[in-house]
CSV table of C-alpha atoms and ligand atoms in Angstrom, one decimal:
chain,number,residue,atom,x,y,z
A,3,UNK,CA,0.0,0.0,0.0
A,4,UNK,CA,1.3,3.5,-0.9
A,5,UNK,CA,1.1,6.7,0.9
A,6,UNK,CA,-2.6,7.7,1.0
A,7,UNK,CA,-3.9,10.9,-0.5
A,8,UNK,CA,-7.7,10.5,-0.2
A,9,UNK,CA,-9.7,9.4,2.8
A,10,UNK,CA,-13.4,8.5,3.2
A,11,UNK,CA,-14.7,9.0,6.8
A,12,UNK,CA,-17.9,7.2,7.7
A,13,UNK,CA,-20.2,9.0,10.2
A,14,UNK,CA,-20.2,12.7,11.1
A,15,UNK,CA,-20.5,12.8,14.8
A,16,UNK,CA,-17.9,14.3,17.1
A,17,UNK,CA,-14.8,12.5,15.8
A,18,UNK,CA,-15.2,12.9,12.0
A,19,UNK,CA,-14.9,16.7,11.5
A,20,UNK,CA,-11.8,16.8,13.9
A,21,UNK,CA,-10.2,13.9,12.1
A,22,UNK,CA,-10.9,15.4,8.6
A,23,UNK,CA,-9.2,18.7,9.6
A,24,UNK,CA,-6.2,16.8,11.2
A,25,UNK,CA,-5.7,14.7,8.0
A,26,UNK,CA,-5.7,17.8,5.8
A,27,UNK,CA,-2.6,19.0,7.8
A,28,UNK,CA,-0.7,16.0,6.5
A,29,UNK,CA,-1.9,16.3,3.0
A,30,UNK,CA,-4.8,13.8,3.1
A,31,UNK,CA,-8.1,15.1,1.7
A,32,UNK,CA,-11.1,13.7,3.5
A,33,UNK,CA,-14.8,13.4,2.6
A,34,UNK,CA,-17.3,12.6,5.3
A,35,UNK,CA,-20.3,10.4,4.6
A,36,UNK,CA,-23.1,10.7,7.2
A,37,UNK,CA,-26.2,8.5,7.4
A,38,UNK,CA,-28.6,11.2,8.7
A,39,UNK,CA,-30.3,13.0,5.8
A,40,UNK,CA,-29.5,16.3,7.4
A,41,UNK,CA,-27.7,17.6,10.5
A,42,UNK,CA,-29.6,16.6,13.8
A,43,UNK,CA,-28.5,19.6,15.8
A,44,UNK,CA,-31.4,19.3,18.3
A,45,UNK,CA,-30.4,15.7,19.2
A,46,UNK,CA,-29.0,14.6,22.5
A,47,UNK,CA,-28.5,16.6,25.7
A,48,UNK,CA,-25.1,18.1,26.7
A,49,UNK,CA,-21.5,17.2,27.3
A,50,UNK,CA,-18.6,18.4,29.4
A,51,UNK,CA,-15.4,18.7,27.3
A,52,UNK,CA,-12.1,18.2,29.1
A,53,UNK,CA,-8.9,20.1,28.6
A,54,UNK,CA,-7.2,17.3,26.7
A,55,UNK,CA,-9.9,17.3,24.0
A,56,UNK,CA,-10.1,21.1,23.9
A,57,UNK,CA,-6.3,21.3,23.3
A,58,UNK,CA,-6.8,19.1,20.2
A,59,UNK,CA,-9.4,21.6,19.0
A,60,UNK,CA,-7.1,24.5,19.8
A,61,UNK,CA,-4.3,23.2,17.7
A,62,UNK,CA,-6.6,22.5,14.8
A,63,UNK,CA,-8.2,26.0,14.9
A,64,UNK,CA,-11.5,24.6,16.0
A,65,UNK,CA,-11.7,25.8,19.6
A,66,UNK,CA,-13.2,29.3,19.2
A,67,UNK,CA,-16.7,28.2,17.8
A,68,UNK,CA,-16.9,25.6,20.6
A,69,UNK,CA,-16.1,28.2,23.2
A,70,UNK,CA,-18.7,30.5,21.7
A,71,UNK,CA,-21.4,27.9,21.8
A,72,UNK,CA,-20.7,26.5,25.3
A,73,UNK,CA,-19.7,27.9,28.7
A,74,UNK,CA,-16.8,27.2,31.2
A,75,UNK,CA,-17.2,24.5,33.8
A,76,UNK,CA,-15.8,26.0,37.0
A,77,UNK,CA,-15.7,22.6,38.9
A,78,UNK,CA,-17.8,19.9,40.4
A,79,UNK,CA,-19.4,19.9,43.8
A,80,UNK,CA,-20.7,16.6,45.3
A,81,UNK,CA,-23.7,16.2,47.7
A,82,UNK,CA,-25.0,13.2,49.6
A,83,UNK,CA,-28.7,12.0,49.7
A,84,UNK,CA,-29.5,14.4,52.5
A,85,UNK,CA,-28.2,17.4,50.5
A,86,UNK,CA,-25.0,17.8,52.5
A,87,UNK,CA,-22.0,19.0,50.5
A,88,UNK,CA,-19.3,16.2,50.8
A,89,UNK,CA,-16.6,17.5,48.6
A,90,UNK,CA,-15.7,19.5,45.5
A,91,UNK,CA,-13.1,19.9,42.7
A,92,UNK,CA,-12.3,23.4,41.6
A,93,UNK,CA,-11.2,23.8,38.0
A,94,UNK,CA,-9.8,27.4,38.6
A,95,UNK,CA,-6.2,26.3,37.9
A,96,UNK,CA,-7.0,24.6,34.5
A,97,UNK,CA,-6.0,27.6,32.4
A,98,UNK,CA,-2.6,27.8,34.2
A,99,UNK,CA,-2.1,24.0,34.0
A,100,UNK,CA,-3.5,23.2,30.6
A,101,UNK,CA,-3.9,26.5,28.8
A,102,UNK,CA,-7.7,25.8,28.4
A,103,UNK,CA,-10.7,25.4,30.7
A,104,UNK,CA,-13.3,22.6,30.6
A,105,UNK,CA,-16.5,23.5,28.7
A,106,UNK,CA,-20.1,22.5,29.0
A,107,UNK,CA,-22.0,22.5,25.7
A,108,UNK,CA,-25.2,21.2,24.2
A,109,UNK,CA,-24.4,18.1,22.0
A,110,UNK,CA,-26.2,19.7,18.9
A,111,UNK,CA,-24.2,22.9,19.3
A,112,UNK,CA,-21.0,21.0,19.5
A,113,UNK,CA,-21.8,19.0,16.4
A,114,UNK,CA,-22.7,22.2,14.5
A,115,UNK,CA,-19.6,24.1,15.7
A,116,UNK,CA,-17.2,21.2,14.7
A,117,UNK,CA,-18.9,20.6,11.3
A,118,UNK,CA,-19.0,24.3,10.3
A,119,UNK,CA,-15.4,24.6,11.4
A,120,UNK,CA,-14.3,21.6,9.3
A,121,UNK,CA,-16.3,22.9,6.2
A,122,UNK,CA,-14.5,26.3,6.6
A,123,UNK,CA,-11.2,24.4,6.4
A,124,UNK,CA,-12.2,22.7,3.2
A,125,UNK,CA,-13.7,19.5,4.3
A,126,UNK,CA,-16.7,18.0,2.3
A,127,UNK,CA,-19.6,16.5,4.3
A,128,UNK,CA,-22.3,14.5,2.5
A,129,UNK,CA,-25.5,13.7,4.3
A,130,UNK,CA,-28.0,10.9,3.6
A,131,UNK,CA,-25.2,8.4,2.9
A,132,UNK,CA,-25.6,5.2,5.0
A,133,UNK,CA,-22.7,2.8,4.7
A,134,UNK,CA,-24.0,-0.7,4.1
A,135,UNK,CA,-21.0,-2.6,2.6
A,136,UNK,CA,-17.3,-2.4,1.9
A,137,UNK,CA,-15.0,-3.8,-0.8
A,138,UNK,CA,-11.3,-3.7,0.1
A,139,UNK,CA,-10.0,-6.1,-2.6
A,140,UNK,CA,-8.8,-3.6,-5.3
A,141,UNK,CA,-6.3,-0.8,-5.4
A,142,UNK,CA,-8.7,1.3,-3.4
A,143,UNK,CA,-11.4,0.7,-0.8
A,144,UNK,CA,-15.0,1.0,-2.1
A,145,UNK,CA,-17.9,2.0,0.2
A,146,UNK,CA,-21.4,1.1,-0.8
A,147,UNK,CA,-24.3,3.2,0.5
A,148,UNK,CA,-27.9,2.4,1.1
A,149,UNK,CA,-29.0,4.8,-1.7
A,150,UNK,CA,-27.1,2.6,-4.2
A,151,UNK,CA,-24.2,5.1,-4.6
A,152,UNK,CA,-20.5,4.2,-4.1
A,153,UNK,CA,-17.4,6.0,-3.1
A,154,UNK,CA,-13.7,5.1,-3.5
A,155,UNK,CA,-10.7,6.2,-1.5
A,156,UNK,CA,-7.2,5.2,-0.5
A,157,UNK,CA,-8.4,4.5,3.0
A,158,UNK,CA,-11.6,4.5,5.0
A,159,UNK,CA,-12.0,5.4,8.6
A,160,UNK,CA,-15.1,4.3,10.5
A,161,UNK,CA,-16.2,7.1,12.8
A,162,UNK,CA,-19.7,5.7,12.9
A,163,UNK,CA,-20.1,5.4,16.7
A,164,UNK,CA,-20.7,2.6,19.1
A,165,UNK,CA,-23.0,0.6,16.7
A,166,UNK,CA,-20.5,1.0,14.0
A,167,UNK,CA,-21.4,-0.7,10.7
A,168,UNK,CA,-17.8,-0.4,9.6
A,169,UNK,CA,-16.7,-2.5,12.6
A,170,UNK,CA,-19.3,-5.2,11.8
A,171,UNK,CA,-18.2,-5.3,8.2
A,172,UNK,CA,-14.5,-5.5,8.8
A,173,UNK,CA,-14.5,-7.5,12.1
A,174,UNK,CA,-17.7,-9.7,12.0
A,175,UNK,CA,-16.2,-11.7,14.8
A,176,UNK,CA,-15.7,-8.6,17.1
A,177,UNK,CA,-17.5,-8.4,20.5
A,178,UNK,CA,-20.7,-6.4,20.6
A,179,UNK,CA,-21.3,-3.3,22.9
A,180,UNK,CA,-21.8,-4.3,26.5
A,181,UNK,CA,-24.7,-3.0,28.6
A,182,UNK,CA,-23.3,-1.3,31.8
A,183,UNK,CA,-26.5,-1.8,33.9
A,184,UNK,CA,-27.1,1.9,34.0
A,185,UNK,CA,-29.5,4.3,32.1
A,186,UNK,CA,-29.2,8.0,31.6
A,187,UNK,CA,-31.7,10.8,31.0
A,188,UNK,CA,-31.2,14.6,30.8
A,189,UNK,CA,-32.5,17.9,29.6
A,190,UNK,CA,-32.9,21.6,30.0
A,191,UNK,CA,-35.5,23.4,32.2
A,192,UNK,CA,-36.3,26.9,33.4
A,193,UNK,CA,-36.8,26.9,37.1
A,194,UNK,CA,-36.2,30.3,38.7
A,195,UNK,CA,-36.3,29.2,42.3
A,196,UNK,CA,-33.1,27.1,42.0
A,197,UNK,CA,-30.0,28.7,43.5
A,198,UNK,CA,-27.4,29.3,40.8
A,199,UNK,CA,-24.5,26.8,40.9
A,200,UNK,CA,-21.8,29.4,40.1
A,201,UNK,CA,-20.5,27.5,37.1
A,202,UNK,CA,-20.1,24.3,39.1
A,203,UNK,CA,-21.8,21.0,38.2
A,204,UNK,CA,-23.6,19.9,41.3
A,205,UNK,CA,-23.7,16.1,41.6
A,206,UNK,CA,-26.0,14.5,44.1
A,207,UNK,CA,-25.6,10.8,45.2
A,208,UNK,CA,-29.3,10.0,45.7
A,209,UNK,CA,-30.7,6.8,47.4
A,210,UNK,CA,-31.1,4.9,44.1
A,211,UNK,CA,-29.9,7.6,41.6
A,212,UNK,CA,-27.1,10.0,40.7
A,213,UNK,CA,-28.2,13.5,39.7
A,214,UNK,CA,-26.3,16.4,38.1
A,215,UNK,CA,-27.3,19.9,37.4
A,216,UNK,CA,-25.7,23.2,36.4
A,217,UNK,CA,-27.0,26.7,35.9
A,218,UNK,CA,-26.1,28.0,32.4
A,219,UNK,CA,-25.3,31.7,31.9
A,220,UNK,CA,-28.8,32.3,30.5
A,221,UNK,CA,-30.4,30.9,33.8
A,222,UNK,CA,-31.5,27.6,32.2
A,223,UNK,CA,-30.8,24.5,34.4
A,224,UNK,CA,-29.0,21.7,32.5
A,225,UNK,CA,-29.6,18.4,34.3
A,226,UNK,CA,-28.9,14.7,33.9
A,227,UNK,CA,-29.4,11.6,36.0
A,228,UNK,CA,-28.2,8.0,36.1
A,229,UNK,CA,-30.2,5.1,37.5
A,230,UNK,CA,-29.4,1.5,37.8
A,231,UNK,CA,-31.5,-0.9,35.8
A,232,UNK,CA,-30.5,-4.6,35.6
A,233,UNK,CA,-32.4,-5.4,32.4
A,234,UNK,CA,-31.4,-3.5,29.3
A,235,UNK,CA,-34.4,-1.3,28.4
A,236,UNK,CA,-36.1,-2.1,25.0
A,237,UNK,CA,-34.5,0.0,22.3
A,238,UNK,CA,-37.6,-0.1,20.0
A,239,UNK,CA,-39.8,1.8,20.3
A,240,UNK,CA,-37.5,4.5,21.7
A,241,UNK,CA,-38.1,4.7,25.5
A,242,UNK,CA,-39.0,8.0,27.1
A,243,UNK,CA,-39.9,9.0,30.6
A,244,UNK,CA,-42.0,11.9,31.8
A,245,UNK,CA,-41.7,14.3,34.7
A,246,UNK,CA,-43.9,12.1,36.9
A,247,UNK,CA,-41.7,9.0,36.4
A,248,UNK,CA,-38.6,11.1,37.0
A,249,UNK,CA,-40.0,12.5,40.2
A,250,UNK,CA,-40.9,8.9,41.4
A,251,UNK,CA,-37.4,7.8,40.7
A,252,UNK,CA,-36.0,10.7,42.8
A,253,UNK,CA,-38.6,10.7,45.6
A,254,UNK,CA,-37.2,11.8,49.0
A,255,UNK,CA,-34.0,13.4,47.5
A,256,UNK,CA,-32.8,16.9,48.3
A,257,UNK,CA,-34.9,19.9,47.3
A,258,UNK,CA,-33.4,21.2,44.0
A,259,UNK,CA,-33.9,17.8,42.4
A,260,UNK,CA,-37.7,17.7,42.7
A,261,UNK,CA,-38.0,21.4,41.7
A,262,UNK,CA,-35.9,20.8,38.6
A,263,UNK,CA,-37.8,17.6,37.6
A,264,UNK,CA,-41.2,19.2,38.2
A,265,UNK,CA,-40.3,21.7,35.5
A,266,UNK,CA,-39.6,18.9,32.9
A,267,UNK,CA,-42.4,19.6,30.3
A,268,UNK,CA,-41.7,17.0,27.6
A,269,UNK,CA,-40.9,13.3,28.0
A,270,UNK,CA,-37.1,12.8,27.8
A,271,UNK,CA,-35.1,9.9,26.3
A,272,UNK,CA,-34.2,7.0,28.6
A,273,UNK,CA,-30.8,6.0,27.3
A,274,UNK,CA,-29.2,2.6,28.1
A,275,UNK,CA,-25.5,3.1,28.7
A,276,UNK,CA,-23.2,0.7,26.8
A,277,UNK,CA,-19.4,0.5,26.4
A,278,UNK,CA,-17.2,-1.5,24.1
A,279,UNK,CA,-15.2,-4.5,25.2
A,280,UNK,CA,-11.6,-4.5,23.9
A,281,UNK,CA,-11.5,-5.3,20.2
A,282,UNK,CA,-8.9,-7.8,18.8
A,283,UNK,CA,-7.7,-5.1,16.3
A,284,UNK,CA,-8.8,-1.6,15.2
A,285,UNK,CA,-7.7,-1.9,11.5
A,286,UNK,CA,-7.7,-4.3,8.6
A,287,UNK,CA,-6.4,-3.6,5.1
A,288,UNK,CA,-7.3,0.0,4.2
A,289,UNK,CA,-10.0,0.3,6.9
A,290,UNK,CA,-9.6,1.6,10.4
A,291,UNK,CA,-11.8,2.5,13.4
A,292,UNK,CA,-11.7,5.6,15.5
A,293,UNK,CA,-13.6,7.1,18.4
A,294,UNK,CA,-16.6,5.2,19.8
A,295,UNK,CA,-16.5,2.7,16.9
A,296,UNK,CA,-13.1,1.5,18.3
A,297,UNK,CA,-13.5,2.0,22.0
A,298,UNK,CA,-16.8,3.5,23.2
A,299,UNK,CA,-16.8,4.4,26.8
A,300,UNK,CA,-19.6,5.0,29.3
A,301,UNK,CA,-19.9,8.7,30.1
A,302,UNK,CA,-18.8,8.6,33.8
A,303,UNK,CA,-15.3,9.8,33.1
A,304,UNK,CA,-16.4,12.6,30.8
A,305,UNK,CA,-13.8,11.5,28.2
A,306,UNK,CA,-15.5,9.9,25.2
A,307,UNK,CA,-15.4,13.0,23.0
A,308,UNK,CA,-11.9,13.9,24.1
A,309,UNK,CA,-10.6,10.4,23.3
A,310,UNK,CA,-12.1,10.6,19.8
A,311,UNK,CA,-10.3,14.0,19.4
A,312,UNK,CA,-7.0,12.7,20.6
A,313,UNK,CA,-7.4,9.6,18.3
A,314,UNK,CA,-7.8,12.0,15.4
A,315,UNK,CA,-4.6,13.8,15.7
A,316,UNK,CA,-2.6,10.7,16.6
A,317,UNK,CA,-4.0,8.9,13.5
A,318,UNK,CA,-3.2,11.9,11.3
A,319,UNK,CA,0.3,12.1,12.7
A,320,UNK,CA,0.9,8.3,12.2
A,321,UNK,CA,-0.3,8.4,8.6
A,322,UNK,CA,1.8,11.5,7.9
A,323,UNK,CA,4.9,9.7,9.0
A,324,UNK,CA,4.4,6.2,7.8
A,325,UNK,CA,5.5,4.8,4.5
A,326,UNK,CA,2.1,3.2,3.9
A,327,UNK,CA,-1.4,3.1,5.3
A,328,UNK,CA,-1.1,-0.2,7.1
A,329,UNK,CA,2.0,0.9,9.0
A,330,UNK,CA,0.3,4.2,9.9
A,331,UNK,CA,-2.8,2.3,11.2
A,332,UNK,CA,-0.6,-0.1,13.2
A,333,UNK,CA,1.3,2.8,14.8
A,334,UNK,CA,-1.9,4.6,15.7
A,335,UNK,CA,-3.4,1.6,17.4
A,336,UNK,CA,-0.2,0.9,19.2
A,337,UNK,CA,-0.1,4.5,20.6
A,338,UNK,CA,-3.8,4.7,21.6
A,339,UNK,CA,-4.9,1.4,22.9
A,340,UNK,CA,-3.6,1.5,26.5
A,341,UNK,CA,-4.8,5.0,27.3
A,342,UNK,CA,-8.3,4.6,25.9
A,343,UNK,CA,-8.9,1.2,27.4
A,344,UNK,CA,-7.7,2.5,30.8
A,345,UNK,CA,-10.3,5.2,30.5
A,346,UNK,CA,-13.1,2.8,29.4
A,347,UNK,CA,-12.4,0.8,32.6
A,348,UNK,CA,-12.2,3.9,34.8
A,349,UNK,CA,-15.5,5.2,33.5
A,350,UNK,CA,-17.2,1.8,34.2
A,351,UNK,CA,-15.7,1.9,37.7
A,352,UNK,CA,-17.0,5.4,38.3
A,353,UNK,CA,-20.4,4.4,37.1
A,354,UNK,CA,-20.6,1.4,39.5
A,355,UNK,CA,-19.4,3.6,42.4
A,356,UNK,CA,-22.4,5.8,42.0
A,357,UNK,CA,-24.5,3.1,43.8
A,358,UNK,CA,-22.7,1.9,46.9
A,359,UNK,CA,-24.3,-0.1,49.8
A,360,UNK,CA,-24.9,1.5,53.2
A,361,UNK,CA,-21.3,1.0,54.4
A,362,UNK,CA,-19.9,2.3,51.1
A,363,UNK,CA,-22.1,5.4,51.5
A,364,UNK,CA,-20.7,6.2,54.9
A,365,UNK,CA,-17.1,5.7,53.8
A,366,UNK,CA,-17.7,7.8,50.7
A,367,UNK,CA,-19.3,10.7,52.8
A,368,UNK,CA,-16.4,10.6,55.2
A,369,UNK,CA,-13.5,10.2,52.7
A,370,UNK,CA,-14.8,12.1,49.7
A,371,UNK,CA,-12.3,15.0,50.1
A,372,UNK,CA,-9.4,12.5,50.2
A,373,UNK,CA,-10.8,10.6,47.2
A,374,UNK,CA,-11.1,13.9,45.3
A,375,UNK,CA,-7.5,14.9,46.1
A,376,UNK,CA,-6.2,11.6,44.9
A,377,UNK,CA,-8.5,11.7,41.9
A,378,UNK,CA,-7.2,15.2,41.0
A,379,UNK,CA,-3.7,13.7,40.5
A,380,UNK,CA,-5.0,11.1,38.1
A,381,UNK,CA,-7.0,13.8,36.3
A,382,UNK,CA,-3.8,15.7,35.6
A,383,UNK,CA,-2.4,12.7,33.5
A,384,UNK,CA,-5.7,12.6,31.6
A,385,UNK,CA,-6.2,16.3,31.1
A,386,UNK,CA,-2.5,17.1,30.5
A,387,UNK,CA,-2.3,15.1,27.2
A,388,UNK,CA,-1.0,17.3,24.4
A,389,UNK,CA,0.0,17.0,20.8
A,390,UNK,CA,0.9,20.1,18.8
A,391,UNK,CA,1.3,20.7,15.1
A,392,UNK,CA,4.8,22.2,14.5
A,393,UNK,CA,6.1,23.3,11.2
A,394,UNK,CA,4.5,20.8,8.9
A,395,UNK,CA,4.1,17.8,11.1
A,396,UNK,CA,2.4,16.6,14.3
A,397,UNK,CA,4.9,16.8,17.2
A,398,UNK,CA,4.5,13.9,19.6
B,402,FAD,C1,-25.5,9.9,27.7
B,402,FAD,C2,-24.1,10.2,27.2
B,402,FAD,C3,-23.4,11.2,27.8
B,402,FAD,C4,-22.1,11.5,27.4
B,402,FAD,N1,-21.4,12.6,27.9
B,402,FAD,C5,-20.2,12.8,27.6
B,402,FAD,C6,-19.5,13.9,28.1
B,402,FAD,O1,-20.0,14.7,29.0
B,402,FAD,N2,-18.2,14.2,27.7
B,402,FAD,C7,-17.6,13.4,26.8
B,402,FAD,O2,-16.4,13.6,26.5
B,402,FAD,N3,-18.2,12.3,26.2
B,402,FAD,C8,-19.5,12.0,26.6
B,402,FAD,N4,-20.2,11.0,26.0
B,402,FAD,C9,-19.5,10.2,25.0
B,402,FAD,C10,-19.5,10.9,23.6
B,402,FAD,O3,-20.8,11.2,23.2
B,402,FAD,C11,-18.9,9.9,22.5
B,402,FAD,O4,-17.7,9.4,23.0
B,402,FAD,C12,-18.7,10.6,21.2
B,402,FAD,O5,-20.0,11.0,20.7
B,402,FAD,C13,-18.0,9.7,20.2
B,402,FAD,O6,-17.9,10.4,19.0
B,402,FAD,P1,-17.9,9.5,17.6
B,402,FAD,O7,-17.8,10.5,16.5
B,402,FAD,O8,-17.0,8.4,17.7
B,402,FAD,O9,-19.4,8.8,17.5
B,402,FAD,P2,-20.8,9.6,17.4
B,402,FAD,O10,-20.7,10.9,18.0
B,402,FAD,O11,-21.8,8.6,18.0
B,402,FAD,O12,-21.0,9.7,15.9
B,402,FAD,C14,-21.3,8.6,15.0
B,402,FAD,C15,-21.9,9.1,13.7
B,402,FAD,O13,-21.9,8.1,12.8
B,402,FAD,C16,-23.2,8.1,12.1
B,402,FAD,N5,-23.4,6.8,11.5
B,402,FAD,C17,-23.7,5.6,12.2
B,402,FAD,N6,-23.8,4.6,11.3
B,402,FAD,C18,-23.6,5.1,10.1
B,402,FAD,C19,-23.5,4.5,8.8
B,402,FAD,N7,-23.8,3.2,8.6
B,402,FAD,N8,-23.2,5.3,7.7
B,402,FAD,C20,-22.9,6.6,7.9
B,402,FAD,N9,-23.0,7.2,9.1
B,402,FAD,C21,-23.3,6.5,10.2
B,402,FAD,C22,-24.2,8.5,13.1
B,402,FAD,O14,-25.4,9.0,12.6
B,402,FAD,C23,-23.4,9.6,13.9
B,402,FAD,O15,-23.6,10.9,13.3
B,402,FAD,C24,-21.5,10.7,26.4
B,402,FAD,C25,-22.2,9.6,25.8
B,402,FAD,C26,-23.5,9.3,26.2
B,402,FAD,C27,-24.2,8.2,25.6
């Protein structure tokens, strides 16, 4: 295989626009093929983006629109089921430590900001193109789409998320996503009688639930919860819950929670949380996986989007240096696997720790400040990850 010049990226979620811009820096032109007929900028709830992901955007000239659409996350404050504050992490030193500050942003606004930024930098995005098959036998890889069209490229990167069709086509033997036993919900409400959180995400360990909320600069309350549910909820028809069911789940929990949930006016999605078991390989022939397609993580470490962004610059760097595609893919997988699989495990562990038994709760309430101090050290290794573009190559 020779040095690649043209890439086809399947899926236009969080990873694809970042990857396409990173590839252009090493002379690889990328086209993105997205299944949705048009952008779904109202889909999903919100994300917290960590400094390591934001530094990738900064180096690619994609940070400003993301900053413009979101707002800074000042830290996290933790409360127990009686509403007592048991600890907090202040992000006030992030600018000094990492050169950027964590951001909270609606998923749709993030997708729009990344997409528009990529298009401004010359990336082509085609909607309504659902990958259904691949042919990697000839001099190029050919993608077949549901509308009967085809596209050819020197390499194809599956950024098509946790249910990746690319993964199933290239690795039919690969494990399937694993249910974590948790479901998540979330949304946005106007509730004027909630004390502002001062830029902090307030996280409450309820009796059977975990609840987070933050006041946005416009006064809206952005909230999410996590509940344990042993059986994976039906995916079809899409499950939703209304305000009454949410209030039932959080009965007896501290005051702001019921006030926020009483203000929920529309049913919200009930999202089963899955992650990906370790895959035997991330690439085969001219095809490679990136982001959730390769290593989807549950959201409890707030790192899924940042991992996809880190992947993007590492893959671009590896392809830019390698003599051929296959060596570039191998180098990318070798450099990424340990870090991302560690974070997938950490996120699983964090999720499970949201629901301790009575002894676990007492220990948690007592030792939370210590846990947070120890955790802050581990966060530095995660948040401090950097890779810059120097001269005409990725440094690192
Ligand atoms: C409830 C929840 C909360 C989360 N919160 C956070 C958070 O706070 N911080 C954080 O960093 N991460 C968070 N994450 C994780 C984060 O959302 C993912 O890691 C991230 O979206 C991965 O990006 P991606 O581009 O790999 O996949 P996706 O964003 O899922 O994009 C995949 C794209 O591929 C398209 N596609 C699928 N199949 C095909 C096909 N056959 N042909 C063409 N296109 C196709 C899809 O339509 C989609 O646009 C959260 C995840 C969940 C579920």
